[in-house]
Short mmCIF file of C-alpha atoms and ligand atoms in Angstrom, two decimals:
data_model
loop_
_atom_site.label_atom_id
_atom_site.label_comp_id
_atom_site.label_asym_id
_atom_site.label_seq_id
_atom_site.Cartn_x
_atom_site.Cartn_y
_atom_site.Cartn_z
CA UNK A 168 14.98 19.21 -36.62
CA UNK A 169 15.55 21.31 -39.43
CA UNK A 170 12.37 21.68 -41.91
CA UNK A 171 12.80 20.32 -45.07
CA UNK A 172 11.15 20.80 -48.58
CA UNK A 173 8.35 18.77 -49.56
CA UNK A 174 10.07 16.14 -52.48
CA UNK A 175 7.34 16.40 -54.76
CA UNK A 176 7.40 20.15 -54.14
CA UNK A 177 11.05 20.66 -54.74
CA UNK A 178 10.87 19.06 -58.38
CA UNK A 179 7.84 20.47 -59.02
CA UNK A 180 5.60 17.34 -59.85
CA UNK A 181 2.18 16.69 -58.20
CA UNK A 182 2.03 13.75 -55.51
CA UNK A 183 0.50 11.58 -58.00
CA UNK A 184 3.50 12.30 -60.67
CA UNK A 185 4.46 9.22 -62.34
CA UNK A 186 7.87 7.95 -62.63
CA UNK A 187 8.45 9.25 -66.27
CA UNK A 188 7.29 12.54 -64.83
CA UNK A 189 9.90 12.66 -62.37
CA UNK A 190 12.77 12.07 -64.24
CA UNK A 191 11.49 14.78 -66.63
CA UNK A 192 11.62 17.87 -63.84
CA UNK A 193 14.24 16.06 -62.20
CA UNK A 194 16.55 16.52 -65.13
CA UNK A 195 15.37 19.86 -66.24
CA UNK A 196 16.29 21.08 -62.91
CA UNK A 197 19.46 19.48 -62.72
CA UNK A 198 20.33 20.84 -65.57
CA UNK A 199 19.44 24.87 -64.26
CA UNK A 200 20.99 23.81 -60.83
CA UNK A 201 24.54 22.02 -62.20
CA UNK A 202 27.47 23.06 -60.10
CA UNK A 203 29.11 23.49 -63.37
CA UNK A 204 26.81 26.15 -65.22
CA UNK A 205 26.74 28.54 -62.35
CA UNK A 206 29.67 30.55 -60.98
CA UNK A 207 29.95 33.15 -59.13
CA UNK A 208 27.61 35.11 -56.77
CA UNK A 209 24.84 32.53 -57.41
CA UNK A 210 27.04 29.18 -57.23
CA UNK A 211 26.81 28.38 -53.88
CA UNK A 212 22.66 28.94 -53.39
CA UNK A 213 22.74 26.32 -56.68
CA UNK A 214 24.85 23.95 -55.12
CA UNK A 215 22.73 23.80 -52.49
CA UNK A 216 19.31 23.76 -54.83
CA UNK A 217 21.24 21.10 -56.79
CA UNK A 218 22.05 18.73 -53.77
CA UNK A 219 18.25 19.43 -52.61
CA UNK A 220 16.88 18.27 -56.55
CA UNK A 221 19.61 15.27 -56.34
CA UNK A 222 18.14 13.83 -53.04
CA UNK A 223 14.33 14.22 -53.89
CA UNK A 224 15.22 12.65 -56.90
CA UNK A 225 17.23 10.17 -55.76
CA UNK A 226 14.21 9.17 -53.26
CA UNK A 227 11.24 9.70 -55.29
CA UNK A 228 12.66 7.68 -58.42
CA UNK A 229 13.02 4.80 -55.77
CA UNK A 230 9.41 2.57 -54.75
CA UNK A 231 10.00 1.86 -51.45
CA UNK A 232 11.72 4.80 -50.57
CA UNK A 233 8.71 6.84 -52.18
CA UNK A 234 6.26 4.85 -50.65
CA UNK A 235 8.15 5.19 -46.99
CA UNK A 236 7.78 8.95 -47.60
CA UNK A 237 4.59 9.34 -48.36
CA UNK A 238 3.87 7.36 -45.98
CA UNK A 239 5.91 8.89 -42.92
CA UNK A 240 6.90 11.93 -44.90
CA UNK A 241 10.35 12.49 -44.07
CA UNK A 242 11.01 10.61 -40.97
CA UNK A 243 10.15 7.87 -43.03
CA UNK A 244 12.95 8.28 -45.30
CA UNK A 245 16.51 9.38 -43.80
CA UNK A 246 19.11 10.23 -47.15
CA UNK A 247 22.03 9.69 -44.01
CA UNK A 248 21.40 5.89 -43.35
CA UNK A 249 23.27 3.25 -45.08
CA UNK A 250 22.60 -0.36 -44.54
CA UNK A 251 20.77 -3.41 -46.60
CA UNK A 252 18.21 -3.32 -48.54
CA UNK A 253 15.13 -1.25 -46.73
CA UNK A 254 17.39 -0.20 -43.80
CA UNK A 255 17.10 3.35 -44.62
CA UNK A 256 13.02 2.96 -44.31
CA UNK A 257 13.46 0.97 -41.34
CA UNK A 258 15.48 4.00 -39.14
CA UNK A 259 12.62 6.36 -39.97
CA UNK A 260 10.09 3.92 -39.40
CA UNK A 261 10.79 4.06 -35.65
CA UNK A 262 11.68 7.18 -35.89
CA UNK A 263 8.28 8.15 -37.02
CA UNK A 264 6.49 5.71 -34.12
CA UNK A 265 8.44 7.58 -31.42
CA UNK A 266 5.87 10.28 -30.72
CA UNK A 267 3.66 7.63 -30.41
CA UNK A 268 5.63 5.92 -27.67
CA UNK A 269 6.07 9.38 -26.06
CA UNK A 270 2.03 9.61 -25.74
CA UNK A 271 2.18 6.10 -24.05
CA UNK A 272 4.86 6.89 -21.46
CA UNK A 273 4.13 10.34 -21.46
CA UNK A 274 0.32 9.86 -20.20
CA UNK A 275 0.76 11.63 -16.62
CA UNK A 276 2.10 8.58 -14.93
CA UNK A 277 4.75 8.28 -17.18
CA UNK A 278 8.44 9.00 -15.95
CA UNK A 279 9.74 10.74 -18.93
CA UNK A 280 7.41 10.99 -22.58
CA UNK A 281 7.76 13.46 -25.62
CA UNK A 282 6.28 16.58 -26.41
CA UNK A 283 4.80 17.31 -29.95
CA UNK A 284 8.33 19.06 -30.61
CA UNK A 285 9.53 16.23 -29.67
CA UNK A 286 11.76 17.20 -26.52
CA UNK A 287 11.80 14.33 -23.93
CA UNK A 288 9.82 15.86 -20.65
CA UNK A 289 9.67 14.68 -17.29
CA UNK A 290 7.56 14.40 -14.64
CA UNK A 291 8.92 16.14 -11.49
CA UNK A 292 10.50 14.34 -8.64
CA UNK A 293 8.68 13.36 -5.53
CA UNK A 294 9.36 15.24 -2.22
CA UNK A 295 9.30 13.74 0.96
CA UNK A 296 9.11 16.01 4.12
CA UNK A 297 9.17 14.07 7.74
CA UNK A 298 6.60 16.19 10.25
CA UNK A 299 7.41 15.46 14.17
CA UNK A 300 3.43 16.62 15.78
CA UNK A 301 1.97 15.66 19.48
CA UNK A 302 -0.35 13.68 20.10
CA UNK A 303 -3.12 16.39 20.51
CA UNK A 304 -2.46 17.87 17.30
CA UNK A 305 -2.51 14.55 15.52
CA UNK A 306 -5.62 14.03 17.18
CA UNK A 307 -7.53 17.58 16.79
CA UNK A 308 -5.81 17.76 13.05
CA UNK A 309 -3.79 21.39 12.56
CA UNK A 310 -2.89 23.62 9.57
CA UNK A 311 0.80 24.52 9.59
CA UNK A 312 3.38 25.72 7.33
CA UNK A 313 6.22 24.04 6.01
CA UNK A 314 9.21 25.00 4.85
CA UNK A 315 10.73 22.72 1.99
CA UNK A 316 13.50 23.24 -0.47
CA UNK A 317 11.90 22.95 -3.95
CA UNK A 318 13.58 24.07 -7.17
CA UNK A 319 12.34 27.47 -8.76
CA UNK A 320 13.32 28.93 -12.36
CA UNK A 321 16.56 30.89 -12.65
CA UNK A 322 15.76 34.56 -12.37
CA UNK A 323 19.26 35.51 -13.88
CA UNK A 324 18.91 33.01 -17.77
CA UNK A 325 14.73 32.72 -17.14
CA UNK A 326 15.32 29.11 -17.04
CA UNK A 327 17.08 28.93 -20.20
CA UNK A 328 20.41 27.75 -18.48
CA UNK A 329 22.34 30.15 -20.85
CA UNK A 330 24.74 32.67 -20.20
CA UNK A 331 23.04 36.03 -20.48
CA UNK A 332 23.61 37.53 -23.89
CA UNK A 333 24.14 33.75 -25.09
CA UNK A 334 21.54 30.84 -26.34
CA UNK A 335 21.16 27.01 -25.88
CA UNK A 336 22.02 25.32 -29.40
CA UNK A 337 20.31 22.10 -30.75
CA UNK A 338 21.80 19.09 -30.01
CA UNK A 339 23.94 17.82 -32.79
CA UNK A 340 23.81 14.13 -31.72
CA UNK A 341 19.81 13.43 -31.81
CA UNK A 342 19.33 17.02 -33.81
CA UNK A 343 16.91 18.04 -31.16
CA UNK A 344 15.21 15.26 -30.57
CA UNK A 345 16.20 14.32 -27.32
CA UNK A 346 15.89 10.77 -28.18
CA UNK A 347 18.36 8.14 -30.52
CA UNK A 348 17.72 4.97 -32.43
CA UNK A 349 19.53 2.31 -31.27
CA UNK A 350 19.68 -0.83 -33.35
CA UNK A 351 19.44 -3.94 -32.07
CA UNK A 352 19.03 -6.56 -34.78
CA UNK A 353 14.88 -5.89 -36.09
CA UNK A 354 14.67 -3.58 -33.81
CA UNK A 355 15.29 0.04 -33.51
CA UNK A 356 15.41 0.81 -29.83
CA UNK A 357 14.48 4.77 -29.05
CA UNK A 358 16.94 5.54 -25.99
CA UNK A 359 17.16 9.52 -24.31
CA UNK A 360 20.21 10.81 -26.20
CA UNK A 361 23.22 10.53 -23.85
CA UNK A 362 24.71 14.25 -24.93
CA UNK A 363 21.75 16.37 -24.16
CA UNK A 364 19.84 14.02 -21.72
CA UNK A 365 16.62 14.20 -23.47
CA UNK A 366 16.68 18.34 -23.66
CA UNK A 367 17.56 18.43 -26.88
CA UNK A 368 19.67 21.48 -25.96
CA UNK A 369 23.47 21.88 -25.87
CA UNK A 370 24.39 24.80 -23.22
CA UNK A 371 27.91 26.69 -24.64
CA UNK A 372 28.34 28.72 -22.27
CA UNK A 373 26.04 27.98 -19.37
CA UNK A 374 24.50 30.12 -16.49
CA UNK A 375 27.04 31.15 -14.12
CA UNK A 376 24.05 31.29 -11.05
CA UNK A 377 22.34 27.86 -11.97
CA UNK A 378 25.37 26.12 -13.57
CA UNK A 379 23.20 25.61 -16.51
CA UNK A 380 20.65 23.92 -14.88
CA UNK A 381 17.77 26.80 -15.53
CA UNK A 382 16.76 26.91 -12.01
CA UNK A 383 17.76 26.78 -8.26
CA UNK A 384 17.24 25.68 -5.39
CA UNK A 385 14.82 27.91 -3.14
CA UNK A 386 12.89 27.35 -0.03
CA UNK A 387 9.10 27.69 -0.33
CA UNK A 388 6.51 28.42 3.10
CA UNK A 389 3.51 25.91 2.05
CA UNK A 390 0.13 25.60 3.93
CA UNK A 391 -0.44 21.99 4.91
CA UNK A 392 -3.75 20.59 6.95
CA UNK A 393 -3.06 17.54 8.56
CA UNK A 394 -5.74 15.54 9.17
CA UNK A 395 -7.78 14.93 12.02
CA UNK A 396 -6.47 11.33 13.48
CA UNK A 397 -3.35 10.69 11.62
CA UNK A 398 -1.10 8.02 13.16
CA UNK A 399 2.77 7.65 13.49
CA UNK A 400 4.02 6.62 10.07
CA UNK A 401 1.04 7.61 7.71
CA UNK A 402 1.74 9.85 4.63
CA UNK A 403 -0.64 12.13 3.46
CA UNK A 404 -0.12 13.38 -0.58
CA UNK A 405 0.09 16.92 -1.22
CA UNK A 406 -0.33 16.74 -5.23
CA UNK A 407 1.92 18.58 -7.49
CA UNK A 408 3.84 20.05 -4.61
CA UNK A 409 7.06 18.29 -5.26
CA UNK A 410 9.57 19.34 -7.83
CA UNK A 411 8.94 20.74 -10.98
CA UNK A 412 8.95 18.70 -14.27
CA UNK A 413 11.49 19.33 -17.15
CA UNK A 414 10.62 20.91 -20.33
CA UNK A 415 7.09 21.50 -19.21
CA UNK A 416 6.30 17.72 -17.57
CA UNK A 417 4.04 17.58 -14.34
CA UNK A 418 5.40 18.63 -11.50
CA UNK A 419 5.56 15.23 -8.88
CA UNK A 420 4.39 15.70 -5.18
CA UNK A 421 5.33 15.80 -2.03
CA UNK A 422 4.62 13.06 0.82
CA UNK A 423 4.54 14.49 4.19
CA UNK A 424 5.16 11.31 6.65
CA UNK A 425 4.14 11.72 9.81
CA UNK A 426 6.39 11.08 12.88
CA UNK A 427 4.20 11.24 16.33
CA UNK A 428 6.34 12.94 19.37
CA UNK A 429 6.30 10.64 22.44
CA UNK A 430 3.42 11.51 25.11
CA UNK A 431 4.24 11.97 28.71
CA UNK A 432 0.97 10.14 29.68
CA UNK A 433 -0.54 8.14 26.77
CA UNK A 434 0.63 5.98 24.47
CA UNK A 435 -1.04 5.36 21.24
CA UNK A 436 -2.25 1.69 19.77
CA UNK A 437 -4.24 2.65 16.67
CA UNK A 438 -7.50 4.24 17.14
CA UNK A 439 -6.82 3.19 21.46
CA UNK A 440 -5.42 4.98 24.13
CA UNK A 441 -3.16 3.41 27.07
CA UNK A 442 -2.11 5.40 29.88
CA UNK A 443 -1.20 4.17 33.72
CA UNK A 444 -2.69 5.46 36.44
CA UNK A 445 -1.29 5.32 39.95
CA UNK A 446 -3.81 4.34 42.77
CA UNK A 447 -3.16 4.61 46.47
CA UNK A 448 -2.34 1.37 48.27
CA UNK A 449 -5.69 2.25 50.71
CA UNK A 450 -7.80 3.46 47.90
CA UNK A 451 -7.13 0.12 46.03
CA UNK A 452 -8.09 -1.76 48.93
CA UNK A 453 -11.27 0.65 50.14
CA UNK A 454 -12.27 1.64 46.96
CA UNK A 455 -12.88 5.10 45.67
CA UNK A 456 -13.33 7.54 42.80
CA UNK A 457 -10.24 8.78 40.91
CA UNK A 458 -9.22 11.09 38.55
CA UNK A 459 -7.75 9.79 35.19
CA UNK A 460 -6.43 12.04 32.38
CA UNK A 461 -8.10 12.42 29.15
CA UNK A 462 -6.94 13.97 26.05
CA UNK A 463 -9.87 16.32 26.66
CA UNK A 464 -9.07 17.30 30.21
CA UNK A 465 -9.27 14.68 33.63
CA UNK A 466 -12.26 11.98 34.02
CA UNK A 467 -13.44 10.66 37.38
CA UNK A 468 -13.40 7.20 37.30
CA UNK A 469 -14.75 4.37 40.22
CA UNK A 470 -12.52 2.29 41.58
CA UNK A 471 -13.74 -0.85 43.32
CA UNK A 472 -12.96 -2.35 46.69
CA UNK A 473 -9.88 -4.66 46.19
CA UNK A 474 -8.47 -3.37 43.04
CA UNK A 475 -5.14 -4.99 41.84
CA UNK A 476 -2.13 -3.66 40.52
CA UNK A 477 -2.34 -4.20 36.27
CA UNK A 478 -6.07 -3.95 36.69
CA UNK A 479 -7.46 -1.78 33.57
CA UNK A 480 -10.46 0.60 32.90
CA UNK A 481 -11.28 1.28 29.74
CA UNK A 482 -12.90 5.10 28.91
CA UNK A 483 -15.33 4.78 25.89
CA UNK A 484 -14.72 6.66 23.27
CA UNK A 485 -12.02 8.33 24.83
CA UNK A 486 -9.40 7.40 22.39
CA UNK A 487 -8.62 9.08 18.83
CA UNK A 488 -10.99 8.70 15.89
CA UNK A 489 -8.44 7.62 13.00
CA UNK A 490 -8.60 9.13 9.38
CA UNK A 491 -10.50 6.64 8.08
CA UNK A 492 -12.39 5.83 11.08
CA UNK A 493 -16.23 6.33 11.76
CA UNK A 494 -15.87 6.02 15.91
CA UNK A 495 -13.37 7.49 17.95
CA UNK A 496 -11.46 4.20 19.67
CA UNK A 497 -10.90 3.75 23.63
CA UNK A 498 -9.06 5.02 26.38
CA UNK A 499 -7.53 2.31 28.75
CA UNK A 500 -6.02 3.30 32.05
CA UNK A 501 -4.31 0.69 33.93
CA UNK A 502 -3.78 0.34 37.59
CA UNK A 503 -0.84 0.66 38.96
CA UNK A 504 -0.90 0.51 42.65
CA UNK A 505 1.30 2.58 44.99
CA UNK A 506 3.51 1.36 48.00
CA UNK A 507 3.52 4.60 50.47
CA UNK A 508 7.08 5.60 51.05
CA UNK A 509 8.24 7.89 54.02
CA UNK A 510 5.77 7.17 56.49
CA UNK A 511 5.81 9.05 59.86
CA UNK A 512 5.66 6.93 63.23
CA UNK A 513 2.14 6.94 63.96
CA UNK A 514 1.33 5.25 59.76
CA UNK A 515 3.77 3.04 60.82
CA UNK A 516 2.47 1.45 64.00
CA UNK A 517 -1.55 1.09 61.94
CA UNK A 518 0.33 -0.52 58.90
CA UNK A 519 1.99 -2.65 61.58
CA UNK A 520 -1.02 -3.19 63.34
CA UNK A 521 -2.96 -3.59 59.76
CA UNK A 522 -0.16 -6.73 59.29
CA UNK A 523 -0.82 -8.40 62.08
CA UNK A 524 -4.41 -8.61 61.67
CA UNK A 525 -4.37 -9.62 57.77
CA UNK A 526 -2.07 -12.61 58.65
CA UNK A 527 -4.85 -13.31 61.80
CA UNK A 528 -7.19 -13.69 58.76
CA UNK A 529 -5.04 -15.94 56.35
CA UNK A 530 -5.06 -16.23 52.80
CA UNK A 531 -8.87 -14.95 52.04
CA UNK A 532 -6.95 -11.80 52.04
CA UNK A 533 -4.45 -12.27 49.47
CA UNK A 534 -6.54 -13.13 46.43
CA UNK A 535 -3.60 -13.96 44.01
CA UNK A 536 -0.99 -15.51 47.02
CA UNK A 537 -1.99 -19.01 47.17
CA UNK A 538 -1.46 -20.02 44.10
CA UNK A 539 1.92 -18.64 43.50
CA UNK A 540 3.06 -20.09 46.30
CA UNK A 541 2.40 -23.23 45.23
CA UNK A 542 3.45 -22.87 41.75
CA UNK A 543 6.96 -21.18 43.50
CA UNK A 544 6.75 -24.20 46.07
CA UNK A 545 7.24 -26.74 42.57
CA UNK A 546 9.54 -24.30 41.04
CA UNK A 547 12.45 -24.94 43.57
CA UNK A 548 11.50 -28.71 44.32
ZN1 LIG B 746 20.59 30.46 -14.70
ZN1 LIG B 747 20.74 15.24 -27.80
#
């Protein structure tokens, strides 16, 4: 916005000049100023001085208007405006309010708010970058680097979005404000002005690199720790890593979600571990110690005499300790058991033999037969 002369300063009163007082300077500078006594080189600076007397006149000699002024100075009092009777206060009123609105919205959180100048800034956009890690480096935590695209200033306009050699000029539909009053009955609505979006700025003849924009789009390595026990899905903030704001807002952040790669052997449930272990048909019946895997290497666990297939052990502790977890969770390893397949003569014949003397001894053998039978017996009756 253009600076303007104090009123009382242009006619030469003191703020406390009474209206008698006004007219007085107003008409003896009228009278010096008057299109009609100068001609020549100085005309056109006293047209100028005469229009600038006219309207300080024109809004001193006025009550409300005065009292709008001093007041709200001049955003308070807007010589353009036409309406009813105290519309041309009213415009300015808002007008003047709007930098208090921008401290509101503008308070960090804010999407867009207003600079002292009065140019609408923005925060920055958020960033969202999807990491694929294993499920040992989720667990252990890692520092990587990332690559993301982020937007950095134009090295050939220095962010100005100009043409080298040429300048952005004010807007000339909100005069730099980046913001317009929109009436709506009482109400003076402040909306981002739709020419400028909110820059205040008109580009002529724009960057040729950044189309105008004032920067571009680079890549940028950054150094991210992931934590120690992050899960499939979780999000972890880096702050003020996302894009940067416009006309000097905050930049936003960037949200790095994390995606976990399937395991070969375990699969995670929260803080728990599940992983299935194959046992031997013989060692399920004798009993006997196996080996189970870990995330920290292989375990030796006891299997009893008689294990069943779906049977599970669970490993204490063995598990992953989550972010916000104070114990590590568990590692269960189910039982699977394992039908031997190409067996020579001789395994043959014992398994044969092994048959004929389970059936000798009935059902005490087959702990889970009986009563599938007879639920299978009343199934097909
Ligand atoms: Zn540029
Ligand atoms: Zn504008």
């Amino acid at each position: 916005m253009a600076t303007k002369r104090d009123y009382y300063e242009t006619l030469g009163v003191p703020k406390n000049a009474s209206e008698e007082e006004i007219k007085k300077a107003y008409r003896k500078l009228a009278m010096k100023h008057h299109p009609d006594r100068n001609h020549g080189d100085t005309s056109k600076d006293a047209e100028a001085k005469f229009k600038e007397v006219k309207e300080a006149y024109e809004m001193l000699s006025d009550g409300q208007k005065r009292a709008a002024y001093d007041q709200y100075g001049h955003a308070g009092v807007d010589p353009n405006m036409r309406g009813g009777p105290g519309a041309e206060g009213f415009g300015g009123f808002a007008e003047a309010f709007g930098d208090i609105f921008g401290d509101v919205f503008g308070g960090g959180g804010g999407r867009g708010g207003r600079t002292s100048s009065g140019r609408q800034v923005f925060r920055g956009s958020d960033l969202s970058y999807a990491m694929e890690i294993s499920l040992e480096e989720a667990a252990e935590g890692k520092t990587t680097e990332i690559r993301i695209p982020t937007w950095d200033e134009c090295d050939t306009c220095h962010g100005s979005g100009a043409k080298p050699g040429t300048k952005p000029i004010t807007c000339t539909t909100c005069h730099g404000a980046g913001a317009v009053q929109m009436r709506q009955g009482f109400f003076s609505v402040q909306q981002t002005c739709p020419t400028c979006h909110g820059s205040g700025k008109i580009i002529p003849e724009p960057c040729t690199v950044c189309h105008g924009q004032g920067k571009i789009k680079r890549n940028k390595t950054l150094e991210v720790k992931i934590r120690a026990g992050i899960d499939d899905g979780q999000r972890m903030r880096v702050t003020g890593s996302g894009e940067p704001g416009v006309n000097g807002g905050p930049p936003g952040d960037l949200y790095i979600e994390i995606r976990l790669k399937k395991h070969d052997i375990f699969e995670r449930d929260g803080d728990n571990l599940h992983c299935v272990v194959p046992v031997s048909m013989t060692t399920a019946a004798l009993g006997g110690e196996i080996n189970v895997p870990t995330l920290k290497g292989a375990a030796a666990i006891d299997i009893p005499e008689g294990t069943q297939s779906g049977k599970q052990f669970r490993l204490r502790g063995k598990g992953i300790k989550g972010v916000n977890s104070s114990y590590p969770g568990d590692l269960y390893c189910h039982v699977r058991v394992e039908t031997p397949v190409k067996l020579t003569e001789h395994q043959r014949k014992v398994l044969k033999e092994l048959d004929e003397s389970l059936k000798k001894g009935g059902e005490k053998h087959s702990p889970t037969d009986k009563g599938w039978f007879d639920k299978a017996k009343e199934f097909f009756s």
